[in-house]
mmCIF file of C-alpha atoms and ligand atoms in Angstrom:
data_model
loop_
_atom_site.group_PDB
_atom_site.id
_atom_site.type_symbol
_atom_site.label_atom_id
_atom_site.label_comp_id
_atom_site.label_asym_id
_atom_site.label_seq_id
_atom_site.Cartn_x
_atom_site.Cartn_y
_atom_site.Cartn_z
ATOM 1 C CA MET A 1 29.998 7.313 -1.571
ATOM 2 C CA ASN A 2 26.895 5.903 0.157
ATOM 3 C CA VAL A 3 24.794 3.154 -1.354
ATOM 4 C CA ALA A 4 21.397 2.225 0.127
ATOM 5 C CA VAL A 5 19.516 -1.040 -0.310
ATOM 6 C CA PRO A 6 15.880 -0.578 0.780
ATOM 7 C CA ARG A 7 13.468 -3.463 1.267
ATOM 8 C CA GLU A 8 11.563 -4.006 -1.981
ATOM 9 C CA GLY A 9 8.167 -2.295 -2.090
ATOM 10 C CA ALA A 10 6.151 -4.843 -4.120
ATOM 11 C CA SER A 11 4.493 -7.526 -1.993
ATOM 12 C CA ASP A 12 5.353 -10.344 -4.455
ATOM 13 C CA GLU A 13 9.020 -9.334 -4.701
ATOM 14 C CA ARG A 14 11.341 -11.692 -2.836
ATOM 15 C CA ARG A 15 14.571 -10.657 -4.536
ATOM 16 C CA VAL A 16 17.101 -8.206 -3.123
ATOM 17 C CA ALA A 17 19.238 -5.883 -5.254
ATOM 18 C CA LEU A 18 22.612 -6.485 -3.593
ATOM 19 C CA VAL A 19 23.679 -9.768 -1.999
ATOM 20 C CA PRO A 20 26.446 -9.976 0.628
ATOM 21 C CA GLU A 21 29.028 -11.139 -1.957
ATOM 22 C CA THR A 22 28.585 -7.869 -3.907
ATOM 23 C CA VAL A 23 28.410 -5.765 -0.754
ATOM 24 C CA ALA A 24 31.882 -7.053 0.195
ATOM 25 C CA LYS A 25 33.255 -6.085 -3.234
ATOM 26 C CA LEU A 26 31.780 -2.578 -3.052
ATOM 27 C CA VAL A 27 33.026 -2.075 0.503
ATOM 28 C CA LYS A 28 36.500 -3.029 -0.715
ATOM 29 C CA ALA A 29 36.174 -0.323 -3.386
ATOM 30 C CA GLY A 30 35.614 2.254 -0.621
ATOM 31 C CA VAL A 31 31.799 2.403 -0.760
ATOM 32 C CA ALA A 32 29.681 2.646 2.430
ATOM 33 C CA ILE A 33 26.623 0.371 2.183
ATOM 34 C CA ARG A 34 23.456 0.653 4.235
ATOM 35 C CA VAL A 35 20.955 -2.171 4.034
ATOM 36 C CA GLN A 36 17.449 -1.844 5.419
ATOM 37 C CA ARG A 37 16.828 -4.473 8.083
ATOM 38 C CA GLY A 38 15.360 -7.628 6.528
ATOM 39 C CA ALA A 39 15.988 -6.500 2.905
ATOM 40 C CA GLY A 40 17.533 -9.847 1.942
ATOM 41 C CA GLU A 41 15.566 -12.122 4.247
ATOM 42 C CA ARG A 42 13.079 -13.403 1.646
ATOM 43 C CA ALA A 43 15.982 -14.252 -0.682
ATOM 44 C CA ALA A 44 17.711 -16.286 2.062
ATOM 45 C CA PHE A 45 20.299 -13.592 2.841
ATOM 46 C CA PRO A 46 19.905 -12.712 6.544
ATOM 47 C CA ASP A 47 21.055 -9.378 7.995
ATOM 48 C CA ALA A 48 24.002 -11.054 9.745
ATOM 49 C CA LEU A 49 25.580 -11.917 6.367
ATOM 50 C CA TYR A 50 25.332 -8.276 5.251
ATOM 51 C CA ALA A 51 26.910 -7.112 8.493
ATOM 52 C CA GLN A 52 29.750 -9.627 8.025
ATOM 53 C CA ALA A 53 30.275 -8.297 4.498
ATOM 54 C CA GLY A 54 30.735 -4.790 5.888
ATOM 55 C CA ALA A 55 27.275 -3.205 5.488
ATOM 56 C CA SER A 56 25.446 -1.237 8.188
ATOM 57 C CA ILE A 57 21.971 -2.548 8.964
ATOM 58 C CA VAL A 58 19.536 0.340 9.248
ATOM 59 C CA ASP A 59 15.918 0.443 10.447
ATOM 60 C CA GLU A 60 14.686 3.932 9.666
ATOM 61 C CA PRO A 61 14.099 4.924 6.016
ATOM 62 C CA ALA A 62 15.438 8.430 6.768
ATOM 63 C CA ALA A 63 18.748 7.066 8.096
ATOM 64 C CA LEU A 64 18.958 4.763 5.082
ATOM 65 C CA LEU A 65 18.154 7.291 2.388
ATOM 66 C CA SER A 66 18.755 10.894 3.385
ATOM 67 C CA ASP A 67 22.425 10.984 2.337
ATOM 68 C CA ALA A 68 22.488 8.043 -0.088
ATOM 69 C CA ASP A 69 24.234 8.762 -3.399
ATOM 70 C CA VAL A 70 22.835 5.620 -5.020
ATOM 71 C CA ILE A 71 19.673 3.705 -4.113
ATOM 72 C CA VAL A 72 19.692 0.212 -5.549
ATOM 73 C CA GLY A 73 16.506 -1.801 -6.002
ATOM 74 C CA VAL A 74 15.142 -4.678 -8.040
ATOM 75 C CA GLY A 75 11.806 -3.075 -8.925
ATOM 76 C CA ARG A 76 10.798 0.577 -8.984
ATOM 77 C CA PRO A 77 11.555 2.519 -5.800
ATOM 78 C CA SER A 78 8.399 2.923 -3.705
ATOM 79 C CA ASP A 79 6.830 6.359 -3.261
ATOM 80 C CA ALA A 80 8.157 6.310 0.322
ATOM 81 C CA VAL A 81 11.714 5.810 -0.984
ATOM 82 C CA LEU A 82 11.314 8.544 -3.612
ATOM 83 C CA GLY A 83 9.935 10.845 -0.936
ATOM 84 C CA ALA A 84 12.797 10.247 1.499
ATOM 85 C CA MET A 85 15.756 10.388 -0.901
ATOM 86 C CA ARG A 86 17.723 13.550 -1.545
ATOM 87 C CA ALA A 87 17.267 15.326 -4.889
ATOM 88 C CA GLY A 88 20.017 14.318 -7.279
ATOM 89 C CA ALA A 89 20.486 10.841 -5.806
ATOM 90 C CA ALA A 90 20.799 8.012 -8.312
ATOM 91 C CA VAL A 91 18.259 5.178 -8.427
ATOM 92 C CA VAL A 92 19.041 1.875 -10.105
ATOM 93 C CA GLY A 93 16.594 -0.937 -10.849
ATOM 94 C CA PHE A 94 14.085 -2.429 -13.244
ATOM 95 C CA LEU A 95 12.252 0.880 -13.622
ATOM 96 C CA ALA A 96 9.975 -0.353 -16.462
ATOM 97 C CA PRO A 97 10.191 2.974 -18.271
ATOM 98 C CA LEU A 98 9.082 1.889 -21.745
ATOM 99 C CA GLY A 99 5.513 2.850 -22.444
ATOM 100 C CA ASP A 100 5.202 4.716 -19.110
ATOM 101 C CA PRO A 101 6.332 8.307 -19.708
ATOM 102 C CA ASP A 102 4.392 9.591 -16.656
ATOM 103 C CA TYR A 103 6.506 7.514 -14.300
ATOM 104 C CA VAL A 104 9.772 8.662 -15.871
ATOM 105 C CA GLN A 105 8.483 12.224 -15.624
ATOM 106 C CA ARG A 106 7.850 11.700 -11.888
ATOM 107 C CA LEU A 107 11.399 10.394 -11.410
ATOM 108 C CA ALA A 108 12.770 13.418 -13.251
ATOM 109 C CA ALA A 109 10.573 15.819 -11.251
ATOM 110 C CA ARG A 110 11.945 14.271 -8.045
ATOM 111 C CA GLY A 111 15.435 15.158 -9.271
ATOM 112 C CA ALA A 112 16.535 11.519 -9.531
ATOM 113 C CA THR A 113 19.401 10.398 -11.722
ATOM 114 C CA ALA A 114 17.640 7.222 -12.822
ATOM 115 C CA PHE A 115 19.329 4.173 -14.346
ATOM 116 C CA ALA A 116 16.987 1.538 -15.793
ATOM 117 C CA MET A 117 18.435 -1.960 -16.107
ATOM 118 C CA GLU A 118 16.112 -2.519 -19.095
ATOM 119 C CA THR A 119 17.662 0.199 -21.270
ATOM 120 C CA ILE A 120 21.312 -0.826 -20.919
ATOM 121 C CA PRO A 121 22.399 -1.268 -24.552
ATOM 122 C CA ARG A 122 22.845 -4.862 -25.686
ATOM 123 C CA ILE A 123 26.482 -4.578 -26.677
ATOM 124 C CA SER A 124 29.191 -7.107 -25.800
ATOM 125 C CA ARG A 125 30.792 -4.827 -23.179
ATOM 126 C CA ALA A 126 27.462 -4.688 -21.340
ATOM 127 C CA GLN A 127 26.788 -8.430 -21.262
ATOM 128 C CA SER A 128 27.767 -8.748 -17.607
ATOM 129 C CA MET A 129 25.197 -6.016 -16.784
ATOM 130 C CA ASP A 130 22.358 -7.664 -18.703
ATOM 131 C CA ALA A 131 19.776 -8.204 -15.987
ATOM 132 C CA LEU A 132 16.980 -8.873 -18.480
ATOM 133 C CA SER A 133 18.910 -11.954 -19.591
ATOM 134 C CA SER A 134 19.939 -13.114 -16.110
ATOM 135 C CA GLN A 135 16.346 -12.956 -14.882
ATOM 136 C CA ASN A 136 14.641 -14.241 -18.046
ATOM 137 C CA ASN A 137 16.903 -17.255 -17.882
ATOM 138 C CA ILE A 138 15.361 -18.070 -14.501
ATOM 139 C CA ALA A 139 11.845 -17.453 -15.808
ATOM 140 C CA GLY A 140 12.378 -19.927 -18.660
ATOM 141 C CA TYR A 141 13.652 -22.607 -16.284
ATOM 142 C CA LYS A 142 10.860 -22.104 -13.750
ATOM 143 C CA ALA A 143 8.146 -22.110 -16.451
ATOM 144 C CA VAL A 144 9.104 -25.661 -17.396
ATOM 145 C CA LEU A 145 9.059 -26.829 -13.774
ATOM 146 C CA ILE A 146 5.571 -25.342 -13.337
ATOM 147 C CA ALA A 147 4.340 -27.026 -16.519
ATOM 148 C CA ALA A 148 5.860 -30.354 -15.507
ATOM 149 C CA SER A 149 4.213 -30.259 -12.113
ATOM 150 C CA LEU A 150 0.771 -29.377 -13.535
ATOM 151 C CA LEU A 151 0.851 -31.815 -16.465
ATOM 152 C CA PRO A 152 -0.897 -35.093 -15.582
ATOM 153 C CA LYS A 153 1.831 -36.936 -17.509
ATOM 154 C CA PHE A 154 5.543 -37.707 -17.407
ATOM 155 C CA PHE A 155 7.921 -35.520 -19.422
ATOM 156 C CA PRO A 156 10.387 -38.331 -20.334
ATOM 157 C CA MET A 157 9.693 -41.493 -22.258
ATOM 158 C CA LEU A 158 9.597 -44.425 -19.850
ATOM 159 C CA THR A 159 9.848 -48.111 -20.551
ATOM 160 C CA THR A 160 8.417 -49.927 -17.552
ATOM 161 C CA ALA A 161 7.110 -53.380 -16.696
ATOM 162 C CA ALA A 162 3.628 -51.878 -17.060
ATOM 163 C CA GLY A 163 4.384 -50.781 -20.601
ATOM 164 C CA THR A 164 5.855 -47.785 -22.394
ATOM 165 C CA ILE A 165 4.999 -44.149 -21.714
ATOM 166 C CA PRO A 166 5.622 -41.789 -24.645
ATOM 167 C CA PRO A 167 7.464 -38.516 -23.947
ATOM 168 C CA ALA A 168 5.541 -35.266 -23.486
ATOM 169 C CA LYS A 169 5.539 -32.814 -26.392
ATOM 170 C CA VAL A 170 6.503 -29.260 -25.532
ATOM 171 C CA LEU A 171 6.301 -26.204 -27.801
ATOM 172 C CA VAL A 172 8.163 -23.039 -26.825
ATOM 173 C CA ILE A 173 6.999 -19.901 -28.651
ATOM 174 C CA GLY A 174 9.536 -17.076 -28.574
ATOM 175 C CA ALA A 175 13.128 -18.340 -28.533
ATOM 176 C CA GLY A 176 14.956 -15.467 -26.840
ATOM 177 C CA VAL A 177 16.700 -15.855 -23.510
ATOM 178 C CA ALA A 178 13.713 -17.275 -21.571
ATOM 179 C CA GLY A 179 12.580 -19.457 -24.459
ATOM 180 C CA LEU A 180 15.996 -21.018 -25.048
ATOM 181 C CA GLN A 181 16.345 -21.840 -21.340
ATOM 182 C CA ALA A 182 12.829 -23.335 -21.392
ATOM 183 C CA ILE A 183 13.822 -25.484 -24.381
ATOM 184 C CA ALA A 184 17.023 -26.637 -22.677
ATOM 185 C CA THR A 185 15.206 -27.431 -19.419
ATOM 186 C CA ALA A 186 12.365 -29.323 -21.109
ATOM 187 C CA ARG A 187 14.944 -31.325 -23.077
ATOM 188 C CA ARG A 188 16.815 -32.177 -19.862
ATOM 189 C CA LEU A 189 13.541 -33.532 -18.475
ATOM 190 C CA GLY A 190 13.217 -35.745 -21.532
ATOM 191 C CA ALA A 191 10.395 -34.070 -23.469
ATOM 192 C CA VAL A 192 10.233 -33.851 -27.258
ATOM 193 C CA VAL A 193 10.611 -30.116 -27.817
ATOM 194 C CA SER A 194 9.968 -27.714 -30.653
ATOM 195 C CA GLY A 195 10.596 -23.975 -30.741
ATOM 196 C CA TYR A 196 9.387 -21.045 -32.790
ATOM 197 C CA ASP A 197 10.413 -17.423 -33.223
ATOM 198 C CA VAL A 198 10.036 -14.702 -35.831
ATOM 199 C CA ARG A 199 13.763 -13.884 -35.803
ATOM 200 C CA ALA A 200 15.697 -15.956 -38.335
ATOM 201 C CA ALA A 201 18.720 -16.242 -35.998
ATOM 202 C CA ALA A 202 16.634 -18.217 -33.513
ATOM 203 C CA LYS A 203 16.432 -21.285 -35.798
ATOM 204 C CA GLU A 204 20.029 -22.374 -35.319
ATOM 205 C CA GLN A 205 19.892 -21.700 -31.570
ATOM 206 C CA VAL A 206 16.748 -23.819 -31.161
ATOM 207 C CA GLN A 207 18.261 -26.645 -33.195
ATOM 208 C CA SER A 208 21.541 -26.514 -31.279
ATOM 209 C CA LEU A 209 19.572 -27.430 -28.138
ATOM 210 C CA GLY A 210 18.211 -30.567 -29.792
ATOM 211 C CA ALA A 211 14.763 -29.146 -30.508
ATOM 212 C CA THR A 212 12.899 -28.871 -33.804
ATOM 213 C CA PHE A 213 12.356 -25.395 -35.243
ATOM 214 C CA LEU A 214 8.845 -24.695 -36.529
ATOM 215 C CA GLU A 215 9.125 -23.111 -39.952
ATOM 216 C CA PHE A 216 6.643 -20.326 -40.617
ATOM 217 C CA ASP A 217 7.935 -17.238 -42.353
ATOM 218 C CA VAL A 218 5.884 -14.145 -41.444
ATOM 219 C CA GLY A 219 8.166 -11.847 -43.444
ATOM 220 C CA ASP A 220 10.192 -8.966 -42.032
ATOM 221 C CA ALA A 221 10.003 -9.126 -38.212
ATOM 222 C CA GLU A 222 13.461 -8.144 -37.009
ATOM 223 C CA GLY A 223 13.721 -4.943 -34.991
ATOM 224 C CA SER A 224 16.849 -3.264 -33.649
ATOM 225 C CA GLY A 225 19.194 -4.333 -30.846
ATOM 226 C CA GLY A 226 18.521 -8.065 -31.367
ATOM 227 C CA TYR A 227 14.809 -7.649 -30.574
ATOM 228 C CA ALA A 228 11.745 -8.509 -32.651
ATOM 229 C CA LYS A 229 9.456 -5.776 -33.916
ATOM 230 C CA GLU A 230 5.679 -5.597 -33.703
ATOM 231 C CA LEU A 231 3.970 -7.518 -36.517
ATOM 232 C CA THR A 232 1.273 -6.014 -38.724
ATOM 233 C CA PRO A 233 -2.322 -7.159 -37.983
ATOM 234 C CA GLU A 234 -2.156 -9.354 -41.143
ATOM 235 C CA GLN A 235 1.133 -11.001 -40.095
ATOM 236 C CA SER A 236 -0.287 -11.618 -36.599
ATOM 237 C CA GLN A 237 -3.453 -13.199 -37.944
ATOM 238 C CA ALA A 238 -1.481 -15.482 -40.289
ATOM 239 C CA GLN A 239 0.726 -16.521 -37.381
ATOM 240 C CA ARG A 240 -2.235 -17.281 -35.090
ATOM 241 C CA THR A 241 -3.888 -19.417 -37.768
ATOM 242 C CA PHE A 242 -0.664 -21.387 -38.355
ATOM 243 C CA MET A 243 -0.319 -21.887 -34.617
ATOM 244 C CA VAL A 244 -3.738 -23.505 -34.021
ATOM 245 C CA GLU A 245 -2.736 -26.837 -35.549
ATOM 246 C CA GLN A 246 0.804 -26.790 -34.124
ATOM 247 C CA ILE A 247 -0.374 -26.019 -30.608
ATOM 248 C CA GLY A 248 -2.994 -28.777 -30.729
ATOM 249 C CA ARG A 249 -0.210 -31.350 -31.195
ATOM 250 C CA ASN A 250 1.515 -30.448 -27.920
ATOM 251 C CA ASP A 251 0.970 -31.292 -24.259
ATOM 252 C CA VAL A 252 2.692 -28.129 -23.051
ATOM 253 C CA VAL A 253 3.024 -24.704 -24.639
ATOM 254 C CA ILE A 254 5.351 -22.145 -23.073
ATOM 255 C CA THR A 255 5.067 -18.650 -24.512
ATOM 256 C CA THR A 256 7.750 -16.000 -24.082
ATOM 257 C CA ALA A 257 7.165 -13.667 -27.059
ATOM 258 C CA LEU A 258 7.760 -9.989 -26.278
ATOM 259 C CA VAL A 259 8.375 -6.798 -28.195
ATOM 260 C CA PRO A 260 9.993 -4.075 -26.046
ATOM 261 C CA GLY A 261 7.580 -1.333 -25.026
ATOM 262 C CA LYS A 262 4.594 -2.926 -26.820
ATOM 263 C CA ARG A 263 1.724 -5.166 -25.840
ATOM 264 C CA ALA A 264 2.801 -8.823 -26.121
ATOM 265 C CA PRO A 265 1.728 -10.397 -29.435
ATOM 266 C CA GLN A 266 -1.268 -12.684 -29.116
ATOM 267 C CA LEU A 267 -0.136 -16.023 -30.516
ATOM 268 C CA VAL A 268 -2.287 -18.598 -28.738
ATOM 269 C CA SER A 269 -5.930 -17.976 -29.650
ATOM 270 C CA ALA A 270 -8.973 -19.434 -27.906
ATOM 271 C CA ASP A 271 -9.240 -21.801 -30.930
ATOM 272 C CA ALA A 272 -5.697 -23.012 -30.313
ATOM 273 C CA VAL A 273 -6.478 -23.761 -26.656
ATOM 274 C CA ALA A 274 -9.640 -25.559 -27.778
ATOM 275 C CA ALA A 275 -7.453 -27.717 -30.069
ATOM 276 C CA MET A 276 -5.342 -28.962 -27.117
ATOM 277 C CA ALA A 277 -6.114 -32.214 -25.298
ATOM 278 C CA PRO A 278 -7.582 -32.145 -21.769
ATOM 279 C CA GLY A 279 -4.834 -31.921 -19.134
ATOM 280 C CA SER A 280 -2.529 -29.880 -21.386
ATOM 281 C CA VAL A 281 -0.765 -26.831 -19.959
ATOM 282 C CA VAL A 282 -0.018 -23.351 -21.284
ATOM 283 C CA VAL A 283 2.480 -21.239 -19.297
ATOM 284 C CA ASP A 284 2.359 -17.619 -20.447
ATOM 285 C CA LEU A 285 5.527 -15.725 -19.564
ATOM 286 C CA ALA A 286 4.321 -12.611 -21.381
ATOM 287 C CA ASP A 287 1.615 -12.223 -18.739
ATOM 288 C CA GLU A 288 2.874 -8.846 -17.483
ATOM 289 C CA ALA A 289 2.828 -7.405 -21.010
ATOM 290 C CA GLY A 290 -0.770 -8.476 -21.664
ATOM 291 C CA GLY A 291 -0.128 -12.174 -22.368
ATOM 292 C CA ASN A 292 0.585 -14.270 -25.479
ATOM 293 C CA CYS A 293 -2.515 -16.389 -24.889
ATOM 294 C CA ALA A 294 -6.006 -14.940 -25.392
ATOM 295 C CA LEU A 295 -7.296 -16.669 -22.234
ATOM 296 C CA THR A 296 -4.492 -15.721 -19.808
ATOM 297 C CA GLN A 297 -5.633 -14.119 -16.570
ATOM 298 C CA PRO A 298 -2.769 -12.082 -15.068
ATOM 299 C CA GLY A 299 -1.253 -13.758 -12.016
ATOM 300 C CA GLN A 300 -3.739 -16.646 -12.091
ATOM 301 C CA THR A 301 -3.979 -20.251 -13.216
ATOM 302 C CA ILE A 302 -7.294 -20.992 -14.900
ATOM 303 C CA VAL A 303 -8.669 -24.136 -16.511
ATOM 304 C CA SER A 304 -10.348 -23.748 -19.920
ATOM 305 C CA PRO A 305 -13.716 -25.448 -20.650
ATOM 306 C CA ASN A 306 -11.827 -28.280 -22.434
ATOM 307 C CA GLY A 307 -9.547 -28.881 -19.414
ATOM 308 C CA VAL A 308 -6.385 -26.979 -20.386
ATOM 309 C CA SER A 309 -4.546 -25.219 -17.533
ATOM 310 C CA ILE A 310 -3.406 -21.720 -18.466
ATOM 311 C CA VAL A 311 -0.827 -20.253 -16.128
ATOM 312 C CA GLY A 312 -0.448 -16.471 -16.069
ATOM 313 C CA GLN A 313 2.475 -16.266 -13.725
ATOM 314 C CA THR A 314 3.891 -12.853 -12.921
ATOM 315 C CA ASN A 315 7.442 -12.330 -11.711
ATOM 316 C CA LEU A 316 8.820 -15.857 -11.980
ATOM 317 C CA PRO A 317 12.412 -14.826 -11.130
ATOM 318 C CA SER A 318 11.132 -13.795 -7.682
ATOM 319 C CA THR A 319 10.096 -17.413 -7.049
ATOM 320 C CA MET A 320 13.775 -18.423 -7.180
ATOM 321 C CA PRO A 321 15.008 -15.411 -5.208
ATOM 322 C CA GLN A 322 18.421 -16.576 -4.023
ATOM 323 C CA HIS A 323 20.034 -17.185 -7.389
ATOM 324 C CA ALA A 324 17.934 -14.468 -9.040
ATOM 325 C CA SER A 325 19.295 -11.947 -6.517
ATOM 326 C CA GLN A 326 22.848 -13.238 -6.820
ATOM 327 C CA LEU A 327 22.841 -12.822 -10.602
ATOM 328 C CA TYR A 328 21.014 -9.481 -10.510
ATOM 329 C CA SER A 329 23.437 -8.187 -7.894
ATOM 330 C CA ARG A 330 26.380 -9.087 -10.147
ATOM 331 C CA ASN A 331 24.678 -7.224 -13.018
ATOM 332 C CA VAL A 332 24.262 -4.148 -10.799
ATOM 333 C CA TYR A 333 27.889 -4.375 -9.681
ATOM 334 C CA ALA A 334 29.067 -4.551 -13.301
ATOM 335 C CA LEU A 335 27.041 -1.403 -14.075
ATOM 336 C CA LEU A 336 28.077 0.543 -10.970
ATOM 337 C CA SER A 337 31.740 -0.358 -10.555
ATOM 338 C CA PRO A 338 32.979 1.693 -13.561
ATOM 339 C CA MET A 339 31.046 4.643 -12.091
ATOM 340 C CA ILE A 340 33.101 4.589 -8.869
ATOM 341 C CA ARG A 341 36.247 6.698 -9.001
ATOM 342 C CA GLU A 342 38.415 6.907 -5.892
ATOM 343 C CA GLY A 343 35.460 6.006 -3.714
ATOM 344 C CA ALA A 344 33.196 8.704 -5.241
ATOM 345 C CA PHE A 345 30.169 8.252 -7.503
ATOM 346 C CA ALA A 346 31.242 9.709 -10.841
ATOM 347 C CA PRO A 347 29.330 8.259 -13.820
ATOM 348 C CA ASP A 348 30.771 9.112 -17.219
ATOM 349 C CA PHE A 349 27.716 10.352 -19.114
ATOM 350 C CA ASP A 350 29.684 10.225 -22.378
ATOM 351 C CA ASP A 351 29.847 6.436 -22.066
ATOM 352 C CA GLU A 352 27.367 4.651 -24.323
ATOM 353 C CA ILE A 353 26.265 2.269 -21.563
ATOM 354 C CA VAL A 354 25.738 4.997 -18.958
ATOM 355 C CA ARG A 355 23.836 7.099 -21.516
ATOM 356 C CA GLY A 356 21.640 4.151 -22.525
ATOM 357 C CA ALA A 357 20.794 3.244 -18.940
ATOM 358 C CA CYS A 358 20.150 6.816 -17.741
ATOM 359 C CA ILE A 359 16.487 7.676 -18.311
ATOM 360 C CA ALA A 360 16.279 10.851 -16.171
ATOM 361 C CA ARG A 361 18.817 13.403 -14.933
ATOM 362 C CA ASP A 362 18.835 16.989 -13.712
ATOM 363 C CA GLY A 363 15.030 17.113 -13.854
ATOM 364 C CA LYS A 364 14.955 15.991 -17.496
ATOM 365 C CA VAL A 365 13.565 12.826 -19.104
ATOM 366 C CA LEU A 366 16.282 11.284 -21.273
ATOM 367 C CA LEU A 367 14.561 8.110 -22.410
ATOM 368 C CA GLY A 368 14.934 7.403 -26.079
ATOM 369 C CA GLY A 369 14.026 3.701 -26.033
ATOM 370 C CA PRO A 370 16.377 0.711 -25.896
ATOM 371 C CA ALA A 371 19.736 1.399 -27.526
HETATM 372 P P1 NAD B 401 12.445 -10.543 -25.670
HETATM 373 O O1 NAD B 401 12.266 -10.894 -24.237
HETATM 374 O O2 NAD B 401 12.197 -9.130 -26.105
HETATM 375 O O3 NAD B 401 11.468 -11.477 -26.546
HETATM 376 C C1 NAD B 401 11.462 -12.876 -26.416
HETATM 377 C C2 NAD B 401 11.397 -13.511 -27.790
HETATM 378 O O4 NAD B 401 10.116 -13.318 -28.377
HETATM 379 C C3 NAD B 401 12.407 -12.942 -28.797
HETATM 380 O O5 NAD B 401 13.256 -13.974 -29.237
HETATM 381 C C4 NAD B 401 11.531 -12.388 -29.919
HETATM 382 O O6 NAD B 401 12.117 -12.532 -31.204
HETATM 383 C C5 NAD B 401 10.288 -13.261 -29.763
HETATM 384 N N1 NAD B 401 9.080 -12.719 -30.435
HETATM 385 C C6 NAD B 401 8.619 -11.440 -30.469
HETATM 386 N N2 NAD B 401 7.479 -11.372 -31.202
HETATM 387 C C7 NAD B 401 7.204 -12.632 -31.632
HETATM 388 C C8 NAD B 401 6.166 -13.207 -32.412
HETATM 389 N N3 NAD B 401 5.184 -12.456 -32.905
HETATM 390 N N4 NAD B 401 6.212 -14.526 -32.648
HETATM 391 C C9 NAD B 401 7.226 -15.306 -32.145
HETATM 392 N N5 NAD B 401 8.226 -14.833 -31.397
HETATM 393 C C10 NAD B 401 8.225 -13.499 -31.141
HETATM 394 O O7 NAD B 401 13.879 -10.953 -26.199
HETATM 395 P P2 NAD B 401 15.151 -11.502 -25.407
HETATM 396 O O8 NAD B 401 14.861 -12.849 -24.895
HETATM 397 O O9 NAD B 401 15.538 -10.493 -24.400
HETATM 398 O O10 NAD B 401 16.287 -11.589 -26.500
HETATM 399 C C11 NAD B 401 16.151 -11.362 -27.875
HETATM 400 C C12 NAD B 401 17.469 -11.654 -28.571
HETATM 401 O O11 NAD B 401 18.521 -10.822 -28.109
HETATM 402 C C13 NAD B 401 17.966 -13.060 -28.385
HETATM 403 O O12 NAD B 401 18.500 -13.521 -29.605
HETATM 404 C C14 NAD B 401 19.087 -12.942 -27.408
HETATM 405 O O13 NAD B 401 20.018 -13.997 -27.522
HETATM 406 C C15 NAD B 401 19.654 -11.623 -27.828
HETATM 407 N N6 NAD B 401 20.439 -11.037 -26.743
HETATM 408 C C16 NAD B 401 21.603 -10.391 -27.048
HETATM 409 C C17 NAD B 401 22.367 -9.859 -26.028
HETATM 410 C C18 NAD B 401 23.656 -9.152 -26.312
HETATM 411 O O14 NAD B 401 24.075 -9.109 -27.437
HETATM 412 N N7 NAD B 401 24.294 -8.588 -25.300
HETATM 413 C C19 NAD B 401 21.954 -9.949 -24.738
HETATM 414 C C20 NAD B 401 20.749 -10.614 -24.452
HETATM 415 C C21 NAD B 401 19.996 -11.146 -25.479
#
């Protein structure tokens, strides 16, 4: 069985899909690994470490891909990779299939057996494969560091000879994986933190981290698989109105609210930003799905007319590429290792996890949404 690790195609992607630690484990299981020269460099994993772990370092895409059984990436494989791989090869990565049927169709037409990390079912057995969680955890942590460095204030309360500084107030909207890590990180820095989510289960989790839960019942908002569902226009409007006053009381607002396959709900209106004090910061982690804040500009930090910084930061996990890659690589290993039988690639398509992850096979689109 041959596994290929190409350099990532996206210019802002610093992560690598397999780190040397995982390469060594796969080599031990009888797998031959080829890594494109420099694939791990931007994540602080030089070629020499891959060679030590038993991988071959390859320059030419053809040598890397032409007989690869599995091509492992972080993001979608580039057109060059799709063009050079053999029909029937498996591709693994964040393939962002939801809401993009044309792309999945292209993968199927290329004959790829495609496994999307996003559609692995959220069942206990698949927890070690949950790359959405491992990467969102990093995004939540980094969002707080960005906010703290932009805010013209301390996060913690300080009692100094020059007098007392009150703690910063931080509101985290959306208390899933990223939001809970943001709450924990902001608390560690000494801020007074509150959290909000539409899922009832989030209340206890927010409180267990020492934050206050904002109570505002929008009604039925729980979807399947532990996710939220899209709110009705009336529920969304009620939520936005409630938020204006809450947001205005905070120095920092971190938004993480997402609904799989849908545009991110707009929770922070222009009125809410106008209600914030000059110098306040909004970090919008839903940027790639259209943003939770009405003023977010994708990939940019802007300052509103009343002096509020609004950070639309794409791909935060890539800004902490070493640990992001290490965790992602372990997720990929957990997905792939049960598919290796006596050194051959033999996925069991009757397995719930394999079925959930596989979005294209034998020329057919199999995507039915997250399990
Ligand atoms: P996500 O990234 O899809 O969304 C982030 C958060 O936004 C969610 O908590 C969601 O409820 C919230 N949200 C959506 N619309 C909102 C709105 N209009 N207003 C306020 N908040 C809104 O979700 P996620 O972070 O991937 O995780 C969601 C849940 O799944 C969490 O409870 C998490 O702990 C759970 N989870 C379970 C497993 C498992 O069982 N294996 C694995 C990972 C996560």
